[in-house]
XYZ file of C-alpha atoms in Angstrom:
594
model
C 14.152 -16.637 -12.461
C 10.632 -17.711 -13.000
C 9.984 -21.277 -14.218
C 9.811 -21.364 -18.142
C 11.339 -17.846 -18.524
C 14.413 -17.824 -20.828
C 16.931 -14.917 -21.748
C 15.796 -13.365 -25.082
C 16.511 -10.389 -27.033
C 13.886 -7.518 -26.913
C 13.554 -5.301 -29.914
C 15.570 -2.155 -30.707
C 14.827 1.213 -29.326
C 15.920 4.665 -29.684
C 16.649 6.041 -26.057
C 19.823 5.129 -24.121
C 21.277 4.484 -20.855
C 23.737 7.187 -19.797
C 23.913 10.381 -21.392
C 26.215 9.781 -24.639
C 24.846 9.495 -28.060
C 23.703 5.902 -28.920
C 26.525 3.809 -29.915
C 28.445 0.760 -28.890
C 26.919 -2.439 -27.298
C 23.043 -2.860 -26.552
C 21.022 -3.745 -23.529
C 17.788 -5.019 -24.181
C 14.758 -3.113 -23.117
C 11.147 -2.506 -23.997
C 9.085 -4.235 -26.723
C 7.452 -0.964 -27.773
C 10.640 1.308 -27.403
C 12.878 -1.559 -28.718
C 16.540 -1.770 -27.702
C 18.294 0.643 -25.324
C 21.737 1.549 -26.567
C 24.538 2.170 -24.211
C 27.538 4.326 -25.345
C 30.696 2.558 -25.256
C 32.656 3.762 -22.230
C 29.880 6.437 -21.278
C 30.001 5.034 -17.630
C 32.655 2.639 -16.186
C 30.095 0.436 -14.554
C 32.157 -2.765 -14.844
C 35.215 -1.117 -13.053
C 32.781 0.290 -10.359
C 30.848 -3.011 -9.717
C 34.181 -4.644 -8.802
C 35.264 -1.698 -6.556
C 35.209 -2.619 -2.688
C 34.912 0.989 -1.446
C 31.488 2.439 -1.554
C 31.176 6.227 -1.580
C 29.654 7.639 1.391
C 26.256 9.274 1.309
C 26.101 12.874 2.144
C 24.136 13.818 5.047
C 21.872 15.783 2.965
C 18.089 16.302 4.457
C 15.336 15.782 1.848
C 13.915 19.051 0.319
C 10.637 19.872 2.128
C 8.705 19.281 -1.271
C 10.373 15.701 -1.618
C 9.773 14.687 2.025
C 6.103 15.049 1.332
C 3.612 12.830 -0.592
C 0.130 13.889 -1.784
C 0.885 17.666 -2.063
C -2.096 19.114 -3.621
C -2.257 18.695 -7.428
C -2.246 22.664 -8.011
C 0.074 22.659 -11.207
C 0.508 20.909 -14.507
C 0.375 17.330 -12.739
C -3.548 17.850 -12.005
C -4.195 17.606 -15.755
C -1.665 15.029 -16.544
C -2.269 11.256 -17.153
C 0.666 8.675 -17.527
C -1.099 5.814 -19.639
C 2.475 4.335 -20.405
C 5.910 4.721 -18.826
C 9.024 2.981 -19.525
C 11.749 3.140 -16.962
C 15.342 1.913 -17.180
C 17.621 1.738 -14.131
C 21.182 1.231 -13.613
C 22.034 0.395 -9.962
C 25.688 0.802 -8.919
C 25.957 -0.617 -5.526
C 29.682 0.032 -5.202
C 29.040 3.703 -5.407
C 25.435 3.742 -4.044
C 24.347 5.300 -7.040
C 21.747 5.006 -9.990
C 21.315 6.349 -13.317
C 17.732 6.084 -14.978
C 16.027 6.918 -17.944
C 12.204 7.130 -18.428
C 10.235 7.628 -21.398
C 6.502 8.937 -20.684
C 3.554 8.929 -22.636
C 1.854 12.231 -21.205
C -1.917 12.556 -21.975
C -3.727 15.776 -21.202
C -7.086 15.737 -19.219
C -7.282 19.479 -19.695
C -5.178 21.669 -21.807
C -1.352 22.084 -21.027
C 1.257 24.364 -21.827
C 3.760 22.738 -19.650
C 4.284 19.413 -17.889
C 5.783 18.595 -14.176
C 7.218 15.818 -12.465
C 8.176 15.195 -8.699
C 11.832 14.177 -8.627
C 14.219 14.691 -5.522
C 16.529 17.758 -6.471
C 19.642 15.790 -5.509
C 19.480 13.896 -8.724
C 21.394 15.716 -11.970
C 18.923 15.662 -14.738
C 21.213 14.944 -17.886
C 18.576 15.068 -20.719
C 14.875 16.034 -21.496
C 13.273 15.452 -24.765
C 9.821 16.632 -25.673
C 8.156 15.395 -28.932
C 11.700 14.463 -30.384
C 13.311 17.737 -29.208
C 16.137 17.641 -26.810
C 15.789 20.703 -24.460
C 18.538 22.957 -23.615
C 19.732 23.218 -20.070
C 17.969 26.601 -19.180
C 14.564 25.462 -20.685
C 13.668 23.124 -17.648
C 14.258 23.512 -14.040
C 14.119 21.338 -10.889
C 15.402 23.373 -8.130
C 12.759 22.449 -5.267
C 11.735 18.668 -6.374
C 9.147 19.905 -9.129
C 10.786 19.364 -12.588
C 8.946 22.075 -14.699
C 9.301 21.148 -18.667
C 7.633 23.730 -20.994
C 5.753 22.585 -24.149
C 6.299 24.005 -27.618
C 3.028 23.292 -28.524
C 0.119 23.288 -25.952
C -1.731 20.022 -25.471
C -5.591 20.057 -25.839
C -7.705 17.688 -23.701
C -7.037 14.154 -24.927
C -3.900 14.759 -26.982
C -0.534 13.046 -25.785
C 3.347 13.783 -26.095
C 6.347 11.586 -25.826
C 8.745 12.609 -23.265
C 12.079 11.357 -22.153
C 13.952 11.969 -19.151
C 17.414 11.086 -17.873
C 18.614 11.445 -14.445
C 21.533 10.290 -12.236
C 22.942 10.518 -8.728
C 22.986 8.986 -5.166
C 19.571 8.576 -3.837
C 18.203 9.251 -0.495
C 19.269 6.639 2.045
C 16.540 5.533 4.203
C 17.045 6.627 7.970
C 14.580 3.924 9.264
C 12.911 2.026 6.871
C 10.127 1.296 6.103
C 8.687 4.221 8.224
C 11.354 6.703 7.173
C 11.923 5.603 3.871
C 14.388 5.541 0.724
C 17.231 3.403 -0.553
C 18.450 0.592 1.781
C 22.109 -0.194 0.831
C 22.887 -3.655 2.830
C 25.003 -6.734 2.394
C 23.738 -10.262 2.087
C 25.494 -12.941 4.615
C 27.410 -13.895 1.669
C 29.001 -10.525 1.105
C 26.993 -9.800 -1.971
C 24.810 -6.319 -2.178
C 21.432 -6.533 -0.859
C 19.353 -3.417 -2.163
C 15.728 -2.235 -1.559
C 13.721 0.546 -1.809
C 10.737 1.792 0.680
C 9.303 4.979 -0.262
C 5.617 5.126 0.923
C 5.777 8.126 3.024
C 8.212 10.283 1.085
C 6.791 8.974 -2.419
C 8.175 7.777 -5.755
C 10.261 10.953 -6.387
C 12.975 9.641 -3.995
C 14.236 7.742 -6.965
C 12.331 8.489 -10.202
C 10.425 11.287 -11.864
C 6.585 10.610 -11.183
C 3.597 12.356 -10.249
C 3.764 11.511 -6.433
C -0.067 11.735 -5.601
C -2.281 8.777 -4.579
C -4.707 9.643 -7.238
C -2.246 9.347 -10.005
C -1.508 5.637 -11.533
C 0.118 4.372 -14.622
C -1.791 2.067 -16.830
C 1.128 0.108 -17.930
C 4.816 0.241 -16.706
C 7.694 -1.199 -18.379
C 10.676 -1.547 -16.204
C 14.264 -2.551 -16.989
C 16.769 -2.726 -14.065
C 20.756 -3.446 -14.757
C 22.691 -4.880 -12.021
C 25.907 -6.800 -11.530
C 26.038 -10.312 -12.753
C 25.369 -12.589 -9.484
C 22.454 -10.186 -8.391
C 18.856 -10.658 -9.224
C 16.220 -7.609 -9.803
C 12.822 -8.887 -8.405
C 10.139 -6.214 -9.832
C 6.687 -5.523 -10.159
C 4.329 -7.538 -12.443
C 5.443 -10.241 -14.752
C 9.019 -11.051 -15.893
C 9.205 -10.124 -19.820
C 12.955 -11.357 -19.949
C 16.410 -11.446 -18.877
C 19.640 -10.447 -20.757
C 23.163 -11.195 -20.121
C 25.080 -7.968 -21.097
C 28.629 -7.278 -22.460
C 29.723 -5.262 -19.510
C 29.386 -7.911 -16.520
C 25.704 -6.737 -15.677
C 22.397 -8.461 -16.309
C 19.300 -6.712 -17.370
C 15.722 -7.822 -15.806
C 12.523 -6.372 -17.573
C 9.297 -6.190 -15.862
C 5.965 -5.135 -16.966
C 3.087 -4.305 -14.623
C -0.427 -2.686 -14.962
C -1.979 0.022 -13.164
C 0.708 0.089 -10.425
C 0.420 2.574 -7.693
C 3.496 4.968 -7.432
C 4.805 4.199 -4.286
C 4.455 0.657 -5.082
C 7.202 0.647 -7.830
C 10.222 -0.659 -6.147
C 13.614 -2.106 -6.844
C 14.498 -5.236 -4.828
C 17.983 -6.426 -5.568
C 19.936 -9.425 -3.959
C 21.623 -12.593 -4.610
C 18.256 -14.332 -4.829
C 17.073 -17.631 -5.292
C 13.304 -18.374 -5.939
C 10.722 -20.784 -4.769
C 7.860 -21.178 -7.244
C 4.493 -22.723 -6.956
C 1.167 -22.156 -8.870
C -2.227 -21.865 -6.862
C -5.346 -23.065 -8.365
C -8.050 -20.043 -7.669
C -11.539 -21.053 -6.661
C -12.412 -18.552 -9.732
C -10.890 -20.814 -12.106
C -7.576 -19.395 -13.106
C -3.967 -20.161 -12.063
C -1.901 -17.595 -10.025
C 1.927 -17.958 -9.545
C 3.508 -17.275 -6.498
C 7.006 -16.502 -6.583
C 9.295 -15.984 -3.365
C 12.682 -14.532 -3.873
C 14.727 -15.442 -0.869
C 18.562 -15.160 -0.117
C 20.569 -18.423 -0.298
C 20.128 -20.602 2.706
C 16.491 -19.722 3.456
C 14.769 -21.959 0.889
C 13.148 -23.999 3.472
C 11.817 -20.842 5.324
C 10.621 -19.411 1.812
C 8.922 -22.594 1.071
C 6.834 -22.885 4.240
C 5.564 -19.214 3.833
C 4.670 -19.880 0.171
C 2.380 -22.765 1.451
C 1.180 -20.328 4.132
C 0.400 -17.881 1.606
C -1.917 -20.244 -0.114
C -4.222 -20.133 2.873
C -4.098 -16.392 2.717
C -5.517 -16.644 -1.041
C -8.175 -19.078 0.303
C -9.262 -16.622 2.767
C -9.150 -13.596 1.008
C -10.605 -14.665 -2.244
C -13.654 -16.302 -0.149
C -13.949 -13.099 1.534
C -13.802 -10.614 -0.763
C -13.244 -11.457 -4.344
C -10.307 -12.582 -6.568
C -6.599 -11.877 -6.080
C -6.485 -8.526 -8.051
C -3.378 -9.129 -9.930
C -3.710 -12.682 -10.842
C -2.651 -12.149 -14.409
C 0.879 -11.171 -13.290
C 1.901 -13.054 -9.750
C 1.914 -13.053 -6.103
C 5.250 -11.940 -5.397
C 7.504 -11.699 -2.180
C 11.127 -10.488 -1.957
C 13.396 -10.865 1.054
C 14.533 -7.573 2.168
C 16.974 -5.970 4.660
C 14.049 -4.039 6.177
C 10.883 -5.025 7.878
C 8.362 -5.008 4.959
C 6.494 -3.018 2.570
C 3.397 -3.610 0.240
C 4.914 -3.146 -3.114
C 2.228 -4.304 -5.675
C 2.995 -7.798 -6.659
C 6.437 -7.920 -4.905
C 5.917 -7.106 -1.407
C 8.935 -6.679 0.714
C 9.436 -9.180 3.607
C 11.995 -8.997 6.395
C 10.527 -10.777 9.332
C 13.220 -13.504 9.084
C 10.811 -16.421 9.060
C 9.759 -16.236 12.520
C 7.087 -18.723 13.232
C 4.335 -17.387 15.444
C 2.581 -19.282 18.306
C -0.788 -18.495 16.394
C 0.141 -20.064 13.345
C 0.944 -17.539 10.883
C 3.538 -14.645 9.923
C 1.823 -11.379 10.998
C 4.068 -9.318 8.566
C 3.593 -11.421 5.436
C -0.126 -11.514 6.217
C -0.390 -7.735 6.715
C 1.615 -6.907 3.438
C -0.275 -9.565 1.468
C -3.489 -7.949 2.687
C -2.311 -4.809 1.008
C -2.839 -6.304 -2.128
C -6.527 -5.668 -1.911
C -6.339 -2.748 0.472
C -3.677 -0.507 -0.933
C -2.968 -1.669 -4.210
C -6.434 -2.769 -5.502
C -8.228 -0.267 -3.529
C -5.969 3.014 -3.189
C -6.742 6.107 -0.886
C -7.532 9.128 -2.905
C -5.226 10.900 -0.531
C -2.970 9.954 2.269
C -5.554 11.792 4.648
C -7.587 8.554 4.160
C -4.657 6.150 4.670
C -6.588 4.122 7.178
C -8.250 2.688 4.327
C -5.036 0.833 3.652
C -3.755 0.313 7.079
C -6.665 -0.147 9.224
C -8.529 -2.549 6.868
C -5.169 -4.679 6.430
C -4.581 -4.603 10.301
C -8.215 -5.899 10.682
C -7.309 -8.730 8.270
C -5.019 -10.450 10.791
C -7.486 -11.379 13.595
C -10.346 -11.870 10.715
C -7.830 -14.470 9.033
C -6.863 -16.099 12.750
C -10.496 -16.660 13.355
C -11.057 -18.033 9.984
C -7.929 -20.359 10.213
C -8.633 -21.961 13.658
C -12.173 -21.794 13.454
C -12.239 -20.058 16.690
C -13.787 -16.662 17.220
C -11.958 -16.490 20.802
C -8.750 -15.938 18.816
C -10.158 -13.297 16.946
C -11.542 -11.622 20.017
C -8.147 -11.690 21.859
C -6.433 -9.979 19.169
C -8.816 -7.163 19.143
C -8.480 -6.821 22.910
C -4.716 -6.617 22.270
C -5.381 -4.029 19.504
C -7.597 -2.068 21.684
C -4.708 -1.344 24.214
C -2.670 0.386 21.333
C -5.223 3.173 20.284
C -4.119 6.860 21.252
C -7.220 8.829 20.152
C -5.265 12.234 19.766
C -6.187 13.345 16.485
C -8.779 12.251 13.858
C -8.674 9.266 12.002
C -9.113 11.189 8.951
C -7.181 14.764 8.818
C -9.188 17.468 7.258
C -8.880 18.295 3.814
C -6.094 20.701 2.919
C -3.878 19.153 5.806
C -1.249 16.395 5.546
C -0.898 14.140 8.482
C 2.531 13.030 9.645
C 2.748 9.306 10.004
C 5.991 9.584 12.177
C 4.535 12.066 14.787
C 4.436 9.947 17.865
C 2.959 12.443 20.111
C -0.100 12.764 17.538
C -0.263 9.139 17.306
C -1.782 8.981 13.936
C 0.448 6.644 12.380
C -0.624 4.234 15.186
C -4.187 4.834 15.012
C -4.742 4.472 11.515
C -3.853 0.740 12.253
C -5.389 0.005 15.498
C -8.333 2.388 15.685
C -9.055 1.794 12.139
C -9.241 -1.861 12.655
C -11.529 -1.252 15.610
C -14.107 0.925 13.586
C -14.186 -2.308 11.227
C -14.745 -4.362 14.147
C -17.735 -2.186 15.209
C -19.250 -1.850 11.825
C -19.290 -5.571 11.711
C -21.461 -5.442 14.658
C -23.474 -2.597 13.487
C -24.435 -3.777 10.012
C -23.776 -7.506 9.977
C -20.796 -9.663 8.557
C -22.611 -10.390 5.199
C -23.634 -6.547 4.505
C -20.094 -5.499 5.664
C -18.113 -8.074 3.530
C -20.532 -7.352 0.392
C -19.977 -3.351 0.912
C -15.966 -4.014 1.054
C -16.229 -6.024 -2.101
C -17.937 -3.290 -3.804
C -15.570 -0.485 -2.298
C -12.275 -2.596 -3.430
C -13.399 -3.584 -6.988
C -16.047 -1.029 -7.849
C -18.540 -3.979 -8.584
C -20.527 -6.657 -6.810
C -18.988 -9.316 -9.158
C -15.474 -8.885 -9.898
C -14.023 -11.707 -12.065
C -10.361 -12.358 -12.977
C -9.184 -10.545 -16.018
C -11.846 -7.566 -15.549
C -10.306 -5.997 -12.689
C -8.888 -2.397 -12.604
C -7.949 -0.634 -9.392
C -9.995 2.048 -7.651
C -9.327 5.291 -5.736
C -11.399 5.849 -2.707
C -11.969 8.035 0.153
C -13.882 7.476 3.509
C -17.030 9.010 2.389
C -17.027 6.472 -0.566
C -17.343 3.783 1.894
C -20.167 5.600 3.806
C -22.079 5.857 0.547
C -21.738 2.416 -0.206
C -22.626 1.398 3.081
C -25.866 3.629 3.075
C -26.769 2.125 -0.075
C -26.445 -1.476 0.874
C -28.373 -1.013 4.391
C -30.791 1.938 3.802
C -29.678 3.949 6.763
C -27.972 7.007 7.518
C -24.643 6.326 8.686
C -23.313 9.957 8.833
C -23.680 9.688 12.900
C -21.079 6.492 12.702
C -18.494 8.080 10.331
C -18.576 11.579 12.065
C -17.847 10.203 15.484
C -14.998 7.723 14.553
C -13.299 9.490 11.892
C -13.414 13.174 11.966
C -13.192 13.346 15.945
C -10.259 12.385 18.049
C -12.333 11.647 21.170
C -14.112 8.456 21.264
C -17.998 8.344 22.244
C -18.709 7.684 25.945
C -21.376 5.530 27.235
C -22.928 6.422 30.538
C -24.623 3.635 32.182
C -27.288 4.397 35.082
C -29.016 1.725 37.019
C -31.950 2.904 39.525
C -33.594 0.036 40.805
C -35.566 -1.638 37.913
C -34.545 1.166 35.584
C -31.707 1.044 33.397
C -30.533 4.025 31.211
C -27.668 4.018 28.544
C -26.924 7.311 27.097
C -24.103 7.890 24.409
C -22.327 11.269 24.724
C -19.908 12.065 21.412
C -18.269 15.469 20.403
C -19.598 14.804 16.860
C -22.557 16.942 15.811
C -25.209 13.961 15.061
C -26.376 11.823 17.903
C -24.455 8.675 18.261
C -27.030 6.005 17.611
C -24.807 2.807 18.167
C -26.772 -0.092 19.405
C -25.393 -1.885 22.617
C -25.660 -5.329 23.819
C -26.363 -6.208 27.312
C -26.599 -9.502 29.319
C -29.103 -9.355 31.909
C -29.130 -12.601 34.315
C -27.608 -14.487 31.363
C -29.932 -13.145 28.644
C -28.526 -11.269 25.779
C -30.367 -8.113 24.500
C -29.418 -5.668 21.989
C -30.592 -2.017 22.780
C -31.255 0.197 20.060
C -29.899 3.977 20.910
C -32.416 6.034 18.785
C -31.010 9.718 19.252
C -28.367 8.211 21.338
C -30.110 6.989 24.516
C -32.316 4.276 25.592
C -34.436 3.357 28.655
C -34.970 -0.382 29.697
C -36.136 -2.301 32.521
C -34.326 -4.971 34.478
C -36.171 -7.969 36.032
C -35.093 -7.085 39.570
C -32.893 -4.341 41.128
C -29.977 -6.655 41.727
C -29.868 -8.328 38.434
C -26.658 -9.221 37.063
C -25.900 -6.830 34.376
C -22.979 -6.852 31.832
C -22.858 -3.962 29.032
C -21.000 -4.700 25.676
C -19.892 -7.958 27.345
C -18.102 -9.069 23.938
C -16.406 -5.604 23.261
C -18.417 -4.933 20.121
C -18.301 -1.162 20.086
C -15.109 1.109 20.068
C -15.670 3.546 23.158
C -14.014 5.494 25.824
C -14.543 3.099 28.930
C -16.257 4.846 31.905
C -17.444 3.139 35.253
C -21.099 2.238 35.671
C -23.112 4.032 38.207
C -26.086 3.778 40.061
C -27.846 1.940 42.665
């Protein structure tokens, strides 16, 4: 539990856990919605929690719609905004099941005669209430993963309605988390339940009704998670309070602003917590909290100290930590990791790297800027998350060790991982498959994306690039704590910002690297004193990337107007090296000539 946080009652509310009418004892919940009542005997959670036999998860594949995120917003979801959502989860480890309640403030951006939420159809929807009226079972339907709910009265643009949804069932079990996601039901070394969610690829609809699209966010989320006593639920945002319930459970109430949909998570275990406060260079204090399993305190303390150096690096390079009013949070998980907003999942087992950092923790923490603050407009632009975060690793190492050679060595290692089989940005109207190994897109968004950033650094210069990244990430050149809201971005947004800051047309660069699979090829021809360099690219525009050469120890930068250049050597047998410092992402070809 966070330092200084005490259990306290939270005001009364009118919506319930379970499906019976509100009666019996109360669980604490959300300030606005007051107290959640629990029907006495509605569900025998106390008995289930002490059961030693878990129900087996049926081998049921995901519905096609549920298996995909960022499907086109071609229904009511396009015109729905969610300024406020309250979620309440009861997690039953013994039966590997959950029951949930959600209260949604739905605001119409355009006229609406119905609303819709994405939700895995394996869940039983047990109650739908719109504007205070409980709908009959035949008035709503979720046959395919799109929960359709009619409205008695149409909503005009700008109008809002309150919607309650209750659901329950056994959520999809992750097949290979975090890459093939879902619920992870595991056991801590002491025998206690150890539970996590990781749903980036498949989406938030794997365990709660949501709008499963990257362009949609929630302005404010209140989330109550009820777990058996002895377990801790670490969540997004700031801890509002905890409550010991009368049925052998504990409620954890978290409040978060602007969470991304796949960033909403449940992290549950017999956690202890390491706490430290960080004094930011921007004048504010940031809470660092690491929820770890018993026995791992030393490792957690070491990583908390390491995270202070991450904050030093990111804040000095790009701008303030975006969620400083909530926390920097990490929870130890039974899977490798995931960038859940303000509560990153960590499963790297505290392994110390010879390079002096934990690559997994560094990568997930980078996502607080490049995924949670800057969120791609659609999964097609996922390289903005993964490629930039991947590039942060060698960039951080060079900064940490004050040695550009460490940076160069990591970039050389990254270069060997690039596949170039499909474009980095999939065409609009298509959804790339992260797990398609033959296509390799799920690899290239990391390594090729990082290399594109590396080449941009050479093209426009570090100062311009980092300033452009600040504007891209915050939507302003001067972000300040307390005045930061997340932004959705596309690859083209990045191009426009860079063109504004450089005054140059960079369409040729973006076309070649993002919308073509094949890399540009550089032909080098020597003929006596003559040296000819020529770019060949499948992109329509001429590739005008400058090229560094070293001639007899002298470094030259050769501009490549219209994709080619001609220069002279001091002598026919001069020593020549082209792109000696590996600045440019290209297909490697042998040099030719006399």
